[in-house]
Short mmCIF file of C-alpha atoms in Angstrom, two decimals:
data_model
loop_
_atom_site.label_atom_id
_atom_site.label_comp_id
_atom_site.label_asym_id
_atom_site.label_seq_id
_atom_site.Cartn_x
_atom_site.Cartn_y
_atom_site.Cartn_z
CA UNK A 1 234.14 294.14 256.13
CA UNK A 2 236.15 293.95 259.32
CA UNK A 3 234.42 294.61 262.62
CA UNK A 4 235.36 297.81 264.37
CA UNK A 5 237.20 297.61 267.69
CA UNK A 6 234.27 299.01 269.76
CA UNK A 7 231.96 296.29 268.37
CA UNK A 8 234.46 293.59 269.33
CA UNK A 9 234.86 295.04 272.80
CA UNK A 10 231.08 295.14 273.30
CA UNK A 11 230.83 291.55 272.09
CA UNK A 12 233.44 290.37 274.58
CA UNK A 13 231.81 292.35 277.40
CA UNK A 14 228.42 290.83 276.60
CA UNK A 15 229.89 287.31 276.47
CA UNK A 16 231.73 287.85 279.76
CA UNK A 17 228.50 289.01 281.46
CA UNK A 18 226.61 286.02 280.04
CA UNK A 19 229.29 283.62 281.36
CA UNK A 20 229.24 285.17 284.83
CA UNK A 21 225.43 285.12 285.02
CA UNK A 22 225.38 281.46 283.90
CA UNK A 23 228.14 280.19 286.19
CA UNK A 24 227.55 282.25 289.34
CA UNK A 25 224.55 280.22 290.68
CA UNK A 26 226.59 277.01 290.43
CA UNK A 27 229.58 278.72 292.04
CA UNK A 28 227.42 279.99 294.89
CA UNK A 29 226.01 276.52 295.55
CA UNK A 30 229.54 275.36 296.31
CA UNK A 31 230.24 278.48 298.35
CA UNK A 32 227.05 277.98 300.40
CA UNK A 33 227.93 274.32 300.98
CA UNK A 34 230.95 275.53 302.99
CA UNK A 35 229.01 278.05 305.11
CA UNK A 36 226.91 277.83 308.26
CA UNK A 37 223.21 278.70 308.19
CA UNK A 38 223.90 282.14 309.63
CA UNK A 39 226.56 282.88 307.03
CA UNK A 40 224.28 281.74 304.18
CA UNK A 41 221.62 284.31 305.11
CA UNK A 42 224.06 287.07 305.92
CA UNK A 43 223.67 290.26 303.88
CA UNK A 44 225.56 291.02 301.74
CA UNK A 45 225.93 287.33 300.81
CA UNK A 46 229.30 285.66 301.11
CA UNK A 47 231.18 285.14 297.86
CA UNK A 48 234.06 283.05 299.13
CA UNK A 49 234.37 279.62 300.65
CA UNK A 50 233.97 279.03 304.37
CA UNK A 51 235.13 276.28 306.72
CA UNK A 52 231.91 274.29 307.34
CA UNK A 53 231.82 271.91 304.38
CA UNK A 54 232.92 268.82 306.35
CA UNK A 55 230.46 269.64 309.12
CA UNK A 56 227.63 270.12 306.61
CA UNK A 57 228.42 266.80 304.93
CA UNK A 58 228.50 264.98 308.28
CA UNK A 59 225.15 266.52 309.22
CA UNK A 60 223.78 265.41 305.86
CA UNK A 61 225.12 261.88 306.34
CA UNK A 62 223.55 261.66 309.79
CA UNK A 63 220.10 262.50 308.46
CA UNK A 64 220.13 260.97 304.95
CA UNK A 65 221.94 258.05 303.23
CA UNK A 66 223.42 260.48 300.74
CA UNK A 67 225.96 258.11 299.17
CA UNK A 68 223.36 255.40 298.56
CA UNK A 69 221.05 257.99 297.01
CA UNK A 70 223.94 259.17 294.85
CA UNK A 71 224.60 255.60 293.73
CA UNK A 72 220.91 255.12 292.91
CA UNK A 73 220.89 258.26 290.77
CA UNK A 74 224.07 257.19 288.95
CA UNK A 75 222.67 253.71 288.22
CA UNK A 76 219.28 254.95 287.03
CA UNK A 77 220.62 257.85 284.96
CA UNK A 78 223.54 255.87 283.55
CA UNK A 79 221.53 252.85 282.39
CA UNK A 80 218.76 255.05 280.99
CA UNK A 81 221.22 257.23 279.08
CA UNK A 82 223.07 254.27 277.53
CA UNK A 83 219.78 252.66 276.50
CA UNK A 84 218.28 255.84 275.03
CA UNK A 85 221.42 256.65 273.03
CA UNK A 86 221.86 253.09 271.72
CA UNK A 87 218.26 252.40 270.71
CA UNK A 88 217.70 255.93 269.42
CA UNK A 89 220.74 255.56 267.17
CA UNK A 90 219.49 252.23 265.80
CA UNK A 91 215.90 253.38 265.22
CA UNK A 92 217.01 256.75 263.88
CA UNK A 93 219.32 255.01 261.42
CA UNK A 94 216.46 252.81 260.23
CA UNK A 95 214.15 255.78 259.73
CA UNK A 96 216.85 257.78 257.92
CA UNK A 97 218.36 255.14 255.59
CA UNK A 98 215.86 252.29 255.12
CA UNK A 99 212.68 252.08 253.10
CA UNK A 100 209.91 249.98 254.62
CA UNK A 101 206.16 249.75 254.86
CA UNK A 102 204.40 252.41 256.97
CA UNK A 103 207.66 254.26 257.54
CA UNK A 104 206.05 257.71 257.41
CA UNK A 105 203.18 256.65 259.66
CA UNK A 106 205.50 255.13 262.26
CA UNK A 107 207.67 258.24 262.31
CA UNK A 108 204.51 260.31 262.74
CA UNK A 109 203.66 258.17 265.78
CA UNK A 110 207.13 258.90 267.19
CA UNK A 111 206.52 262.64 266.75
CA UNK A 112 203.15 262.33 268.49
CA UNK A 113 204.84 260.82 271.56
CA UNK A 114 207.03 263.92 271.80
CA UNK A 115 203.99 266.21 271.77
CA UNK A 116 202.12 264.34 274.54
CA UNK A 117 202.72 266.02 277.94
CA UNK A 118 204.62 263.78 280.34
CA UNK A 119 202.04 264.41 283.07
CA UNK A 120 199.32 262.63 281.07
CA UNK A 121 201.33 259.40 280.98
CA UNK A 122 202.15 259.21 284.68
CA UNK A 123 198.96 257.43 285.78
CA UNK A 124 199.03 254.76 283.01
CA UNK A 125 202.72 254.17 283.67
CA UNK A 126 202.11 253.84 287.40
CA UNK A 127 199.30 251.32 286.83
CA UNK A 128 201.55 249.23 284.58
CA UNK A 129 204.44 249.38 287.05
CA UNK A 130 202.26 248.35 290.00
CA UNK A 131 200.74 245.44 288.04
CA UNK A 132 204.27 244.25 287.26
CA UNK A 133 205.23 244.74 290.96
CA UNK A 134 208.05 247.07 289.99
CA UNK A 135 207.39 249.77 292.57
CA UNK A 136 210.42 250.51 294.77
CA UNK A 137 212.77 248.92 292.25
CA UNK A 138 215.28 249.85 289.58
CA UNK A 139 212.97 248.33 286.97
CA UNK A 140 210.23 250.80 287.87
CA UNK A 141 212.63 253.74 287.67
CA UNK A 142 214.43 252.70 284.49
CA UNK A 143 212.25 250.63 282.14
CA UNK A 144 209.63 253.32 281.31
CA UNK A 145 212.41 255.60 280.00
CA UNK A 146 214.64 253.18 278.09
CA UNK A 147 213.56 254.74 274.77
CA UNK A 148 212.04 258.13 274.05
CA UNK A 149 210.63 259.83 271.00
CA UNK A 150 212.92 262.83 271.16
CA UNK A 151 216.02 260.64 270.99
CA UNK A 152 214.69 258.80 267.93
CA UNK A 153 213.78 262.09 266.22
CA UNK A 154 217.15 263.66 267.07
CA UNK A 155 219.20 260.73 265.79
CA UNK A 156 217.06 260.36 262.67
CA UNK A 157 217.76 263.98 261.78
CA UNK A 158 221.49 263.46 262.35
CA UNK A 159 221.58 260.17 260.43
CA UNK A 160 220.09 261.80 257.34
CA UNK A 161 223.39 263.62 256.77
CA UNK A 162 225.39 260.38 256.89
CA UNK A 163 226.80 259.55 253.41
CA UNK A 164 224.77 256.79 251.78
CA UNK A 165 227.79 255.98 249.60
CA UNK A 166 229.61 254.53 252.62
CA UNK A 167 226.67 252.24 253.33
CA UNK A 168 226.53 251.03 249.75
CA UNK A 169 230.28 250.39 249.69
CA UNK A 170 230.02 248.36 252.89
CA UNK A 171 227.19 246.25 251.47
CA UNK A 172 229.10 245.65 248.24
CA UNK A 173 232.02 244.37 250.32
CA UNK A 174 229.66 241.84 251.87
CA UNK A 175 229.28 243.42 255.32
CA UNK A 176 226.08 242.70 257.24
CA UNK A 177 223.74 245.48 258.30
CA UNK A 178 224.74 245.08 261.94
CA UNK A 179 228.44 245.23 261.05
CA UNK A 180 227.82 248.35 258.97
CA UNK A 181 225.96 250.01 261.82
CA UNK A 182 228.39 249.17 264.62
CA UNK A 183 231.69 249.57 262.72
CA UNK A 184 230.91 252.38 260.28
CA UNK A 185 227.85 254.36 261.35
CA UNK A 186 228.27 254.56 265.13
CA UNK A 187 231.94 255.68 265.15
CA UNK A 188 231.07 258.53 262.79
CA UNK A 189 227.99 259.56 264.77
CA UNK A 190 229.72 259.80 268.17
CA UNK A 191 229.34 263.61 268.38
CA UNK A 192 225.57 263.40 267.90
CA UNK A 193 225.31 260.47 270.30
CA UNK A 194 227.35 262.38 272.88
CA UNK A 195 225.03 265.39 272.60
CA UNK A 196 221.99 263.14 273.09
CA UNK A 197 223.74 261.41 275.99
CA UNK A 198 224.39 264.70 277.77
CA UNK A 199 220.77 265.83 277.34
CA UNK A 200 219.37 262.47 278.46
CA UNK A 201 221.63 262.17 281.52
CA UNK A 202 220.78 265.72 282.56
CA UNK A 203 217.06 265.05 282.19
CA UNK A 204 217.14 261.78 284.13
CA UNK A 205 219.41 263.11 286.87
CA UNK A 206 216.92 265.87 287.62
CA UNK A 207 213.84 263.65 287.27
CA UNK A 208 211.74 264.25 290.38
CA UNK A 209 208.08 263.54 289.65
CA UNK A 210 208.36 259.91 288.54
CA UNK A 211 210.62 258.72 291.42
CA UNK A 212 208.32 260.55 293.82
CA UNK A 213 205.36 258.53 292.48
CA UNK A 214 206.91 255.09 292.14
CA UNK A 215 209.30 255.09 295.13
CA UNK A 216 208.25 255.05 298.79
CA UNK A 217 211.24 253.13 300.14
CA UNK A 218 214.16 255.05 301.56
CA UNK A 219 216.59 252.54 300.06
CA UNK A 220 215.63 253.48 296.48
CA UNK A 221 215.58 257.26 296.87
CA UNK A 222 217.50 259.43 294.40
CA UNK A 223 219.30 262.74 294.85
CA UNK A 224 216.27 264.95 293.94
CA UNK A 225 214.09 263.04 296.43
CA UNK A 226 216.77 263.33 299.09
CA UNK A 227 217.00 267.10 298.68
CA UNK A 228 213.21 267.39 298.83
CA UNK A 229 213.07 265.39 302.07
CA UNK A 230 215.62 267.71 303.66
CA UNK A 231 213.15 270.59 303.21
CA UNK A 232 210.03 269.02 304.70
CA UNK A 233 207.57 271.41 306.43
CA UNK A 234 207.55 271.10 310.21
CA UNK A 235 211.19 270.03 310.45
CA UNK A 236 214.15 272.14 311.46
CA UNK A 237 215.73 273.04 308.14
CA UNK A 238 219.51 273.34 307.94
CA UNK A 239 220.46 274.92 304.65
CA UNK A 240 224.17 274.15 304.85
CA UNK A 241 223.60 270.38 304.48
CA UNK A 242 221.05 271.04 301.71
CA UNK A 243 223.61 273.00 299.72
CA UNK A 244 226.21 270.32 300.46
CA UNK A 245 223.86 267.69 299.02
CA UNK A 246 223.24 269.85 295.96
CA UNK A 247 226.99 270.33 295.49
CA UNK A 248 227.58 266.58 295.69
CA UNK A 249 224.74 265.98 293.25
CA UNK A 250 226.26 268.33 290.67
CA UNK A 251 229.57 266.45 290.49
CA UNK A 252 228.40 263.56 288.25
CA UNK A 253 226.77 266.03 285.86
CA UNK A 254 230.03 267.92 285.44
CA UNK A 255 232.00 264.69 285.02
CA UNK A 256 229.67 263.52 282.23
CA UNK A 257 229.88 266.85 280.45
CA UNK A 258 233.67 267.03 280.69
CA UNK A 259 233.98 263.43 279.47
CA UNK A 260 231.73 263.99 276.44
CA UNK A 261 232.43 267.61 275.56
CA UNK A 262 235.24 266.68 273.14
CA UNK A 263 232.82 264.74 270.95
CA UNK A 264 230.08 267.32 271.44
CA UNK A 265 232.26 270.27 270.43
CA UNK A 266 233.78 268.40 267.47
CA UNK A 267 230.27 267.70 266.26
CA UNK A 268 229.41 271.37 266.46
CA UNK A 269 232.36 272.33 264.27
CA UNK A 270 232.37 269.45 261.81
CA UNK A 271 230.66 269.92 258.47
CA UNK A 272 227.85 267.65 257.39
CA UNK A 273 227.83 265.68 254.16
CA UNK A 274 224.53 264.97 252.53
CA UNK A 275 223.91 261.33 251.77
#
């Protein structure tokens, strides 16, 4: 039965409102980054760009090493994302397609790690990092997050729909397991890996608690720590530079999403084949 015209109109109106509500905060961050402090707090609020962006960025640069912090965030988030996606794909493939001893128990352990609150692991992780002398280093920021249970669970669920017939055909042709994984499985699982990559990069880019604990050197600060330090009690707070820093920090997130959205969207529309 075809939808009536009023229902379609209401659907489009609802979707348009949802898009505006979702995008407007991001839009206003960029608007506020071009305004002075007085213009930011003016009522009604400004909804168009001003002429203070360069001044706000220069003020930010004079108080914080913003570009070094940006580079630190890119390095930490990038390496962590690549590692999580790669190892999660390998482990998820093993859980989905191989039979081995204690498979169910090991997967149960993976699920348990997802259920444990992150806050309960901070102290043990910090003790380990300090004993390894990894505080104020990339190792301390990256190594504890190279693999996570959610990534393994997500890729295992996706790998279950991969056709087992392709794996058997590859083995009959004499291909090794590593060749099968890298040349057959991974190219076909790019949409799922892209989705996991977007989620992981977003999570690591906004990670605030762990860098706050393990980093006390200004040289290793990340974007979230930089923004927090701009809003310290007792200091004169300039909100234009804060919004400018937030606007700069959003750019890599948008680049990653634009770069991976083709695979992500194709994965949403492609049908799954049961193996």
